[in-house]
Coordinates of C-alpha atoms in Angstrom, one line a residue:
X60 CA 109.1 121.1 78.5
X61 CA 109.6 120.7 81.9
X62 CA 106.9 121.4 84.3
X63 CA 109.1 124.1 85.7
X64 CA 108.7 126.0 82.4
X65 CA 104.9 126.0 83.0
X66 CA 103.9 129.6 83.5
X67 CA 103.2 130.5 87.0
X68 CA 104.4 127.3 88.8
X69 CA 106.8 128.0 91.4
X70 CA 107.8 126.2 94.7
X71 CA 105.0 126.3 97.1
X72 CA 101.1 126.3 96.9
X73 CA 100.1 127.2 93.3
X74 CA 96.4 128.3 92.4
X75 CA 94.4 129.4 89.3
X76 CA 96.1 129.4 86.0
X77 CA 99.3 127.9 87.2
X78 CA 97.5 125.1 88.8
X79 CA 95.4 124.4 85.9
X80 CA 98.4 124.9 83.7
X81 CA 100.4 122.1 85.3
X82 CA 97.7 119.8 85.4
X83 CA 97.3 120.3 81.7
X84 CA 100.9 119.6 81.2
X85 CA 100.4 116.4 83.2
X86 CA 97.8 115.6 80.6
X87 CA 100.1 116.2 77.9
X88 CA 103.0 114.7 79.0
X89 CA 101.3 111.2 80.3
X90 CA 101.9 111.7 84.3
X91 CA 99.4 112.4 86.9
X92 CA 99.8 114.1 89.9
X93 CA 99.3 111.9 93.2
X94 CA 96.8 113.6 95.7
X95 CA 97.3 112.1 99.7
X96 CA 95.1 112.4 102.5
X97 CA 96.2 114.4 105.6
X98 CA 95.4 114.5 109.0
X99 CA 98.3 116.1 110.8
X100 CA 101.4 118.3 110.1
X101 CA 103.5 115.4 110.4
X102 CA 101.8 113.3 107.3
X103 CA 101.8 116.9 105.3
X104 CA 105.3 116.9 105.9
X105 CA 106.0 113.1 104.6
X106 CA 104.4 114.1 101.4
X107 CA 106.1 117.3 101.2
X108 CA 109.4 115.2 101.9
X109 CA 108.7 112.9 99.4
X110 CA 108.0 115.6 96.6
X111 CA 111.6 117.2 97.5
X112 CA 113.2 113.9 97.3
X113 CA 112.0 113.3 93.6
X114 CA 111.7 117.0 92.6
X115 CA 108.2 116.6 91.8
X116 CA 104.7 118.3 92.2
X117 CA 102.2 116.7 94.6
X118 CA 98.6 117.5 96.0
X119 CA 98.1 117.6 99.8
X120 CA 94.2 117.2 100.5
X121 CA 92.0 117.3 103.7
X122 CA 88.7 115.3 103.8
X123 CA 85.8 116.9 106.0
X124 CA 86.8 114.1 108.7
X125 CA 90.4 114.3 108.3
X126 CA 90.1 118.1 108.7
X127 CA 88.2 117.7 112.1
X128 CA 91.0 115.7 113.4
X129 CA 93.3 118.4 112.4
X130 CA 91.9 121.0 114.4
X131 CA 91.4 118.8 117.3
X132 CA 88.7 116.0 118.4
X133 CA 87.8 118.0 121.5
X134 CA 86.1 121.0 119.3
X135 CA 82.5 121.2 118.5
X136 CA 81.7 120.1 115.2
X137 CA 77.9 120.3 115.0
X138 CA 75.9 119.0 112.4
X139 CA 75.0 121.6 109.7
X140 CA 77.7 124.1 111.0
X141 CA 80.9 121.8 110.8
X142 CA 83.0 124.2 112.7
X143 CA 85.9 122.1 113.5
X144 CA 86.1 120.8 109.9
X145 CA 86.1 124.1 108.4
X146 CA 88.8 125.4 110.7
X147 CA 90.8 122.2 110.2
X148 CA 90.9 122.3 106.7
X149 CA 91.7 126.3 106.6
X150 CA 94.6 125.6 109.3
X151 CA 95.8 122.8 107.3
X152 CA 95.9 124.5 104.1
X153 CA 97.7 127.4 106.2
X154 CA 100.1 125.3 107.2
X155 CA 100.7 123.8 103.8
X156 CA 101.3 127.3 102.6
X157 CA 103.6 128.3 105.3
X158 CA 106.1 125.3 104.7
X159 CA 105.6 124.4 101.1
X160 CA 108.5 126.8 99.7
X161 CA 111.0 125.4 102.0
X162 CA 110.6 121.9 100.4
X163 CA 111.3 123.9 96.7
X164 CA 108.4 122.0 94.9
X165 CA 105.0 123.2 93.5
X166 CA 102.0 121.8 95.6
X167 CA 98.3 122.0 95.5
X168 CA 96.2 122.0 98.3
X169 CA 92.8 120.5 97.9
X170 CA 89.7 119.3 99.9
X171 CA 88.3 115.9 99.0
X172 CA 84.8 114.4 98.9
X173 CA 82.1 116.6 100.1
X174 CA 78.8 115.3 100.3
X175 CA 75.6 117.2 100.2
X176 CA 75.0 116.9 104.0
X177 CA 78.4 118.4 104.2
X178 CA 78.1 121.5 102.1
X179 CA 78.3 123.7 105.1
X180 CA 81.8 122.4 105.3
X181 CA 82.3 123.6 101.5
X182 CA 80.7 127.0 102.1
X183 CA 83.2 127.6 105.2
X184 CA 86.0 126.8 103.1
X185 CA 85.1 129.0 100.2
X186 CA 84.4 131.9 102.5
X187 CA 88.2 131.5 103.5
X188 CA 89.1 131.5 99.9
X189 CA 87.5 134.5 99.2
X190 CA 88.7 136.3 102.3
X191 CA 92.3 135.3 101.3
X192 CA 91.4 136.3 97.5
X193 CA 90.4 139.9 98.6
X194 CA 93.7 140.2 100.7
X195 CA 96.5 138.3 98.3
X196 CA 94.7 138.0 95.0
X197 CA 94.5 134.3 94.8
X198 CA 92.6 131.8 96.8
X199 CA 93.7 130.2 99.8
X200 CA 93.1 126.5 98.2
X201 CA 94.3 125.4 94.7
X202 CA 90.8 123.4 94.5
X203 CA 88.1 121.7 95.9
X204 CA 85.8 118.3 95.4
X205 CA 82.3 118.4 95.4
X206 CA 81.0 114.7 95.8
X207 CA 77.1 115.0 94.8
X208 CA 77.4 111.1 93.5
X209 CA 74.7 110.0 95.5
X210 CA 72.1 112.7 94.4
X211 CA 70.4 112.1 90.8
X212 CA 72.9 113.5 88.2
X213 CA 70.8 116.5 87.3
X214 CA 70.7 117.8 90.9
X215 CA 74.8 116.7 91.2
X216 CA 75.2 119.0 88.0
X217 CA 73.1 121.9 89.0
X218 CA 74.7 122.3 92.3
X219 CA 78.3 122.1 90.7
X220 CA 77.3 124.7 88.3
X221 CA 76.2 126.9 91.3
X222 CA 79.4 126.8 93.1
X223 CA 81.6 126.6 90.1
X224 CA 80.1 130.1 89.3
X225 CA 81.3 131.4 93.0
X226 CA 84.8 129.9 92.4
X227 CA 85.2 131.1 88.8
X228 CA 86.2 134.2 89.7
X229 CA 89.0 133.2 92.0
X230 CA 90.1 130.7 89.3
X231 CA 89.5 128.0 91.9
X232 CA 89.5 124.4 90.7
X233 CA 86.2 122.0 91.0
X234 CA 86.8 118.6 91.1
X235 CA 83.2 116.7 90.9
X236 CA 82.0 113.2 90.8
X237 CA 79.6 111.4 88.4
X238 CA 79.1 107.8 89.3
X239 CA 79.5 106.4 92.6
X240 CA 83.3 104.9 94.3
X241 CA 82.3 102.1 96.1
X242 CA 83.8 100.8 99.5
X243 CA 83.9 102.8 102.6
X244 CA 86.1 106.2 102.9
X245 CA 85.8 108.8 105.9
X246 CA 82.4 107.4 107.0
X247 CA 81.0 107.5 103.8
X248 CA 79.8 104.0 103.2
X249 CA 78.9 103.0 99.3
X250 CA 79.6 99.3 100.2
X251 CA 76.2 98.4 99.0
X252 CA 75.9 100.7 96.0
X253 CA 74.6 99.1 93.0
X254 CA 76.7 97.7 90.5
X255 CA 75.6 100.1 87.5
X256 CA 76.5 103.1 89.7
X257 CA 80.1 101.9 89.8
X258 CA 80.3 102.5 85.9
X259 CA 79.7 106.0 84.2
X260 CA 78.7 106.3 80.7
X261 CA 80.0 108.5 77.8
X262 CA 76.6 110.4 78.0
X263 CA 76.8 111.0 81.8
X264 CA 80.2 112.1 81.7
X265 CA 79.3 114.6 78.8
X266 CA 76.4 116.1 80.4
X267 CA 79.0 117.5 83.1
X268 CA 81.0 118.8 80.3
X269 CA 78.1 120.6 78.9
X270 CA 76.9 121.8 82.3
X271 CA 80.1 123.2 83.4
X272 CA 82.2 124.2 80.8
X273 CA 80.2 127.5 80.0
X274 CA 81.1 128.8 83.4
X275 CA 84.7 127.8 83.8
X276 CA 87.2 125.3 81.8
X277 CA 88.8 124.8 85.5
X278 CA 86.8 121.3 86.6
X279 CA 87.8 117.9 86.7
X280 CA 85.7 114.8 86.7
X281 CA 85.9 111.7 88.6
X282 CA 84.0 109.4 86.7
X283 CA 83.1 105.9 88.0
X284 CA 84.9 102.9 86.2
X285 CA 84.7 100.5 88.8
X286 CA 86.3 102.3 91.6
X287 CA 86.4 101.4 95.3
X288 CA 88.0 103.0 98.2
X289 CA 90.5 100.8 100.0
X290 CA 92.3 97.7 99.4
X291 CA 91.0 94.4 98.5
X292 CA 92.2 90.8 97.5
X293 CA 93.0 90.7 93.6
X294 CA 89.9 89.9 91.8
X295 CA 87.5 91.8 94.3
X296 CA 87.3 95.2 92.7
X297 CA 86.6 95.0 88.8
X298 CA 88.1 98.2 87.5
X299 CA 87.5 99.3 83.7
X300 CA 89.9 102.1 82.8
X301 CA 89.5 101.5 79.4
X302 CA 86.0 103.3 79.9
X303 CA 87.7 106.5 80.2
X304 CA 89.1 106.5 76.7
X305 CA 85.5 105.8 75.4
X306 CA 84.3 109.0 77.7
X307 CA 87.1 111.3 76.1
X308 CA 86.3 110.0 72.2
X309 CA 82.7 110.9 72.8
X310 CA 83.2 114.1 73.8
X311 CA 85.7 114.6 71.3
X312 CA 83.0 113.9 68.7
X313 CA 80.8 115.8 70.3
X314 CA 83.0 119.1 71.0
X315 CA 85.5 118.5 67.7
X316 CA 88.4 119.1 70.8
X317 CA 90.9 116.3 71.0
X318 CA 90.7 114.5 74.6
X319 CA 88.7 117.7 76.1
X320 CA 88.3 115.8 79.5
X321 CA 90.5 116.2 82.8
X322 CA 89.7 112.9 84.8
X323 CA 90.5 112.0 88.5
X324 CA 91.3 108.3 89.4
X325 CA 89.6 107.6 92.8
X326 CA 90.2 104.7 95.0
X327 CA 93.8 104.5 93.9
X328 CA 95.2 102.5 96.7
X329 CA 95.9 98.9 95.9
X330 CA 95.0 99.3 92.0
X331 CA 97.3 97.4 89.2
X332 CA 100.1 99.1 87.9
X333 CA 98.4 98.2 84.2
X334 CA 95.2 99.9 85.5
X335 CA 96.9 102.9 86.3
X336 CA 98.8 103.1 82.9
X337 CA 95.6 102.6 81.1
X338 CA 94.0 105.7 83.4
X339 CA 97.0 107.5 82.6
X340 CA 96.8 107.4 78.9
X341 CA 93.1 108.5 79.0
X342 CA 93.4 111.7 80.5
X343 CA 94.0 111.1 84.3
X344 CA 95.9 114.0 85.8
X345 CA 95.3 113.3 89.5
X346 CA 94.9 110.2 91.5
X347 CA 93.8 109.9 95.2
X348 CA 95.8 107.8 97.8
X349 CA 94.9 107.3 101.1
X350 CA 94.4 103.6 102.3
X351 CA 98.2 102.7 101.4
X352 CA 99.4 105.9 102.9
X353 CA 97.6 105.2 106.0
X354 CA 99.1 101.9 106.4
X355 CA 102.8 103.1 105.3
X356 CA 102.5 105.6 108.2
X357 CA 101.6 102.9 110.9
X358 CA 103.8 100.2 109.6
X359 CA 106.8 102.9 110.4
X360 CA 105.7 102.9 114.3
X361 CA 105.0 99.0 114.0
X362 CA 108.3 98.5 113.1
X363 CA 109.9 100.8 115.3
X364 CA 108.2 99.1 118.5
X365 CA 109.1 95.9 117.3
X366 CA 112.9 96.7 117.0
X367 CA 112.8 98.7 120.4
X368 CA 109.9 96.9 122.2
X369 CA 112.3 96.4 125.4
X370 CA 112.9 100.1 125.6
X371 CA 109.3 101.0 125.5
X372 CA 107.7 99.3 128.5
X373 CA 108.3 102.1 131.0
X374 CA 110.0 105.3 131.4
X375 CA 112.9 103.6 133.4
X376 CA 114.1 99.9 132.8
X377 CA 115.1 98.2 129.7
X378 CA 117.5 95.2 128.8
X379 CA 120.5 97.5 129.7
X380 CA 119.7 97.7 133.3
X381 CA 116.8 98.2 135.4
X382 CA 117.8 102.0 136.1
X383 CA 118.1 102.9 132.5
X384 CA 115.7 105.8 131.3
X385 CA 114.2 105.1 127.9
X386 CA 113.1 108.6 126.9
X387 CA 115.1 108.7 123.8
X388 CA 113.0 105.9 123.0
X389 CA 109.6 106.8 123.3
X390 CA 109.8 110.7 122.4
X391 CA 107.5 111.3 120.2
X392 CA 110.0 112.8 117.8
X393 CA 111.4 109.4 117.3
X394 CA 108.5 107.1 116.7
X395 CA 106.5 109.7 114.7
X396 CA 109.6 110.3 112.3
X397 CA 109.8 106.6 111.7
X398 CA 106.0 106.7 110.6
X399 CA 107.1 109.8 108.4
X400 CA 109.7 107.8 106.5
X401 CA 107.6 104.9 105.7
X402 CA 104.8 107.1 104.5
X403 CA 107.4 109.3 102.3
X404 CA 108.5 106.2 101.0
X405 CA 104.9 105.2 99.9
X406 CA 104.4 108.3 98.4
X407 CA 107.2 107.9 96.4
X408 CA 106.0 105.0 95.1
X409 CA 102.5 106.4 93.8
X410 CA 104.6 109.1 92.2
X411 CA 106.4 106.6 90.2
X412 CA 103.5 104.4 89.5
X413 CA 101.8 107.7 87.8
X414 CA 105.1 108.6 86.2
X415 CA 105.4 111.6 88.2
X416 CA 109.4 111.4 88.3
X417 CA 112.2 113.1 86.7

């Protein structure tokens, strides 16, 4: 069955039962949907363009810092209020909603890591979801992530339960993290985390299932199996994706249901193809990609500059003559477009890695 045959799936942003059914289709058919952190309409467009080229679903996600950038760095973003982050995430989601149908593919719009200190951001987005739901019968976003992995597991799960209770009437999907993703991402530094925190246990993961499933089945788990944000030399990151199969087996034995867990792969940039394949076979339905696409976006600009350096030193004067204008080279539409093209190519590579191809 094609993903187009999944009930409710359409071109544009999908939410609720349709979004969850698409994740279930991915799980049943051995692929996952990559989620890309975006900070501008340009990076959003690069993701959507890749999805259009492949004819496959994609996810656009905004981090708290990325959302603030989306709104504009000149705006106040006070601690405890995070008003620019709220505005940027809402504006980003509305932009995706406006343009995604034209690309002819299903799109999920998501908010990334939200630590305890960032909960005002989460609250603001949920208020926007509730207002949109009241007006349109669906939330603004498809899903949100709570990353309370720095807290003790009991508090992590209790806060997730509280928010999932609020999200469930809108059929919003919750992504939660148990165990820590190492490295540094968006100002959150887990580079000094204890090694044991980088690997969840079957018991840890099943506690999440026990806590959340009575409220709603619409949740995914970013379980730790050695994941690290960023890209490192080979051997520096010791992923153990085979742990995910152990988590599934333990949960299946406890519930009597085959493969009941929906997993998210964090720190996907720079991962070995074999590790991605192992994760897919164990119920991963989403993988986050940020560092690799950041580099790809920059590389487009870098290559453009190298190729046209002589035409980018001033408004007038280039290798063709001292009085020749350079507007056609420094026009942002030229060099920003080159960044979009290289990012689009890298997005397609992630889709291929996750078997999210026709």
